[in-house]
């Protein structure tokens, strides 16, 4: 069940991420000598339902400069893991922090305050 207030906040968050991502990619494309720092990061999800995993991977992929390149299905209590390509990574820690923030917001939208870790 989606919580309307948190869903509205999540849409605002994704809109901001789309705008800032587009600016970063455009700046990188039109600035000579600016080197991208691509990285592929493994990120275990806390998302459990198909809806949550789909929303998370779609949110990452529509954001300019990021792309989900693979998903390892979870099983036997193991969470699903995604592999994310990030064009302008500030290091693994920065990418994981951004993904964790996105997932926190998404879980708040789908589960509400009671269901978030």
Tab-separated table of C-alpha atoms in Angstrom:
chain	number	residue	atom	x	y	z
A	1	UNK	CA	0.000	0.000	0.000
A	2	UNK	CA	1.372	3.392	-0.940
A	3	UNK	CA	1.133	6.202	1.576
A	4	UNK	CA	-0.020	9.324	-0.338
A	5	UNK	CA	2.024	11.910	1.577
A	6	UNK	CA	5.239	9.892	1.350
A	7	UNK	CA	4.513	9.089	-2.307
A	8	UNK	CA	4.276	12.801	-3.079
A	9	UNK	CA	7.547	13.421	-1.248
A	10	UNK	CA	9.188	10.536	-3.165
A	11	UNK	CA	8.048	11.953	-6.513
A	12	UNK	CA	9.574	15.299	-5.498
A	13	UNK	CA	12.808	13.563	-4.521
A	14	UNK	CA	13.006	11.665	-7.837
A	15	UNK	CA	12.243	14.867	-9.769
A	16	UNK	CA	15.134	16.594	-8.015
A	17	UNK	CA	17.423	13.623	-8.714
A	18	UNK	CA	16.436	13.691	-12.402
A	19	UNK	CA	17.261	17.394	-12.663
A	20	UNK	CA	20.598	17.204	-10.845
A	21	UNK	CA	21.590	14.021	-12.709
A	22	UNK	CA	20.778	15.612	-16.063
A	23	UNK	CA	22.864	18.664	-15.189
A	24	UNK	CA	25.836	16.516	-14.133
A	25	UNK	CA	25.700	14.450	-17.315
A	26	UNK	CA	25.320	17.547	-19.515
A	27	UNK	CA	28.169	19.292	-17.700
A	28	UNK	CA	30.355	16.214	-18.188
A	29	UNK	CA	29.478	15.991	-21.883
A	30	UNK	CA	30.207	19.636	-22.660
A	31	UNK	CA	33.232	20.243	-20.441
A	32	UNK	CA	36.507	19.264	-22.118
A	33	UNK	CA	38.906	17.466	-19.859
A	34	UNK	CA	36.323	16.610	-17.192
A	35	UNK	CA	36.821	12.951	-16.483
A	36	UNK	CA	33.960	10.779	-15.364
A	37	UNK	CA	34.715	8.273	-12.644
A	38	UNK	CA	32.525	5.287	-13.533
A	39	UNK	CA	31.975	2.504	-11.046
A	40	UNK	CA	29.820	-0.572	-10.674
A	41	UNK	CA	28.612	-1.051	-7.118
A	42	UNK	CA	27.001	-4.098	-5.529
A	43	UNK	CA	24.038	-3.066	-3.354
A	44	UNK	CA	22.014	-5.566	-1.265
A	45	UNK	CA	18.392	-4.444	-1.102
A	46	UNK	CA	16.104	-4.209	1.893
A	47	UNK	CA	13.178	-4.163	-0.546
A	48	UNK	CA	11.225	-7.403	-0.258
A	49	UNK	CA	8.203	-7.225	-2.556
A	50	UNK	CA	8.260	-7.257	-6.338
A	51	UNK	CA	6.718	-3.765	-6.323
A	52	UNK	CA	9.473	-2.370	-4.086
A	53	UNK	CA	12.271	-3.950	-6.136
A	54	UNK	CA	10.706	-2.737	-9.390
A	55	UNK	CA	10.239	0.810	-8.083
A	56	UNK	CA	13.800	0.911	-6.742
A	57	UNK	CA	15.449	-0.367	-9.914
A	58	UNK	CA	13.276	1.862	-12.102
A	59	UNK	CA	14.087	4.909	-9.987
A	60	UNK	CA	17.796	4.222	-10.346
A	61	UNK	CA	17.643	3.570	-14.078
A	62	UNK	CA	15.622	6.693	-14.955
A	63	UNK	CA	18.107	8.889	-13.110
A	64	UNK	CA	20.691	10.217	-15.592
A	65	UNK	CA	24.180	8.875	-14.929
A	66	UNK	CA	23.010	5.675	-13.224
A	67	UNK	CA	21.905	2.303	-14.520
A	68	UNK	CA	21.010	-1.039	-12.952
A	69	UNK	CA	23.118	-3.534	-14.879
A	70	UNK	CA	22.119	-6.676	-13.015
A	71	UNK	CA	19.995	-8.203	-10.298
A	72	UNK	CA	20.890	-11.264	-8.248
A	73	UNK	CA	17.724	-12.814	-6.856
A	74	UNK	CA	17.608	-13.439	-3.148
A	75	UNK	CA	16.462	-16.625	-1.534
A	76	UNK	CA	16.501	-18.476	1.771
A	77	UNK	CA	16.416	-15.246	3.741
A	78	UNK	CA	19.014	-13.565	1.538
A	79	UNK	CA	18.059	-10.171	0.099
A	80	UNK	CA	18.109	-9.467	-3.607
A	81	UNK	CA	21.244	-7.664	-4.747
A	82	UNK	CA	21.485	-5.126	-7.542
A	83	UNK	CA	24.545	-4.009	-9.448
A	84	UNK	CA	24.488	-0.307	-10.266
A	85	UNK	CA	26.687	1.518	-12.768
A	86	UNK	CA	27.291	5.110	-11.687
A	87	UNK	CA	28.934	7.491	-14.138
A	88	UNK	CA	30.209	10.119	-11.690
A	89	UNK	CA	30.925	8.137	-8.558
A	90	UNK	CA	32.622	9.904	-5.705
A	91	UNK	CA	33.741	6.511	-4.498
A	92	UNK	CA	31.858	3.429	-3.380
A	93	UNK	CA	30.778	5.039	-0.109
A	94	UNK	CA	29.104	7.983	-1.834
A	95	UNK	CA	27.221	5.748	-4.264
A	96	UNK	CA	26.033	3.409	-1.487
A	97	UNK	CA	24.965	6.389	0.648
A	98	UNK	CA	22.892	7.771	-2.247
A	99	UNK	CA	21.295	4.390	-2.931
A	100	UNK	CA	20.543	3.883	0.764
A	101	UNK	CA	18.871	7.302	0.932
A	102	UNK	CA	16.756	6.463	-2.129
A	103	UNK	CA	15.781	3.087	-0.675
A	104	UNK	CA	14.892	4.654	2.704
A	105	UNK	CA	12.550	7.100	0.974
A	106	UNK	CA	11.025	4.359	-1.159
A	107	UNK	CA	10.397	2.073	1.833
A	108	UNK	CA	8.832	4.968	3.713
A	109	UNK	CA	6.488	5.449	0.753
A	110	UNK	CA	5.533	1.744	0.478
A	111	UNK	CA	5.538	0.710	4.137
A	112	UNK	CA	5.034	3.905	6.105
A	113	UNK	CA	6.873	4.699	9.315
A	114	UNK	CA	5.844	1.431	10.961
A	115	UNK	CA	7.452	-0.762	8.307
A	116	UNK	CA	10.756	1.005	7.752
A	117	UNK	CA	13.894	-0.377	9.373
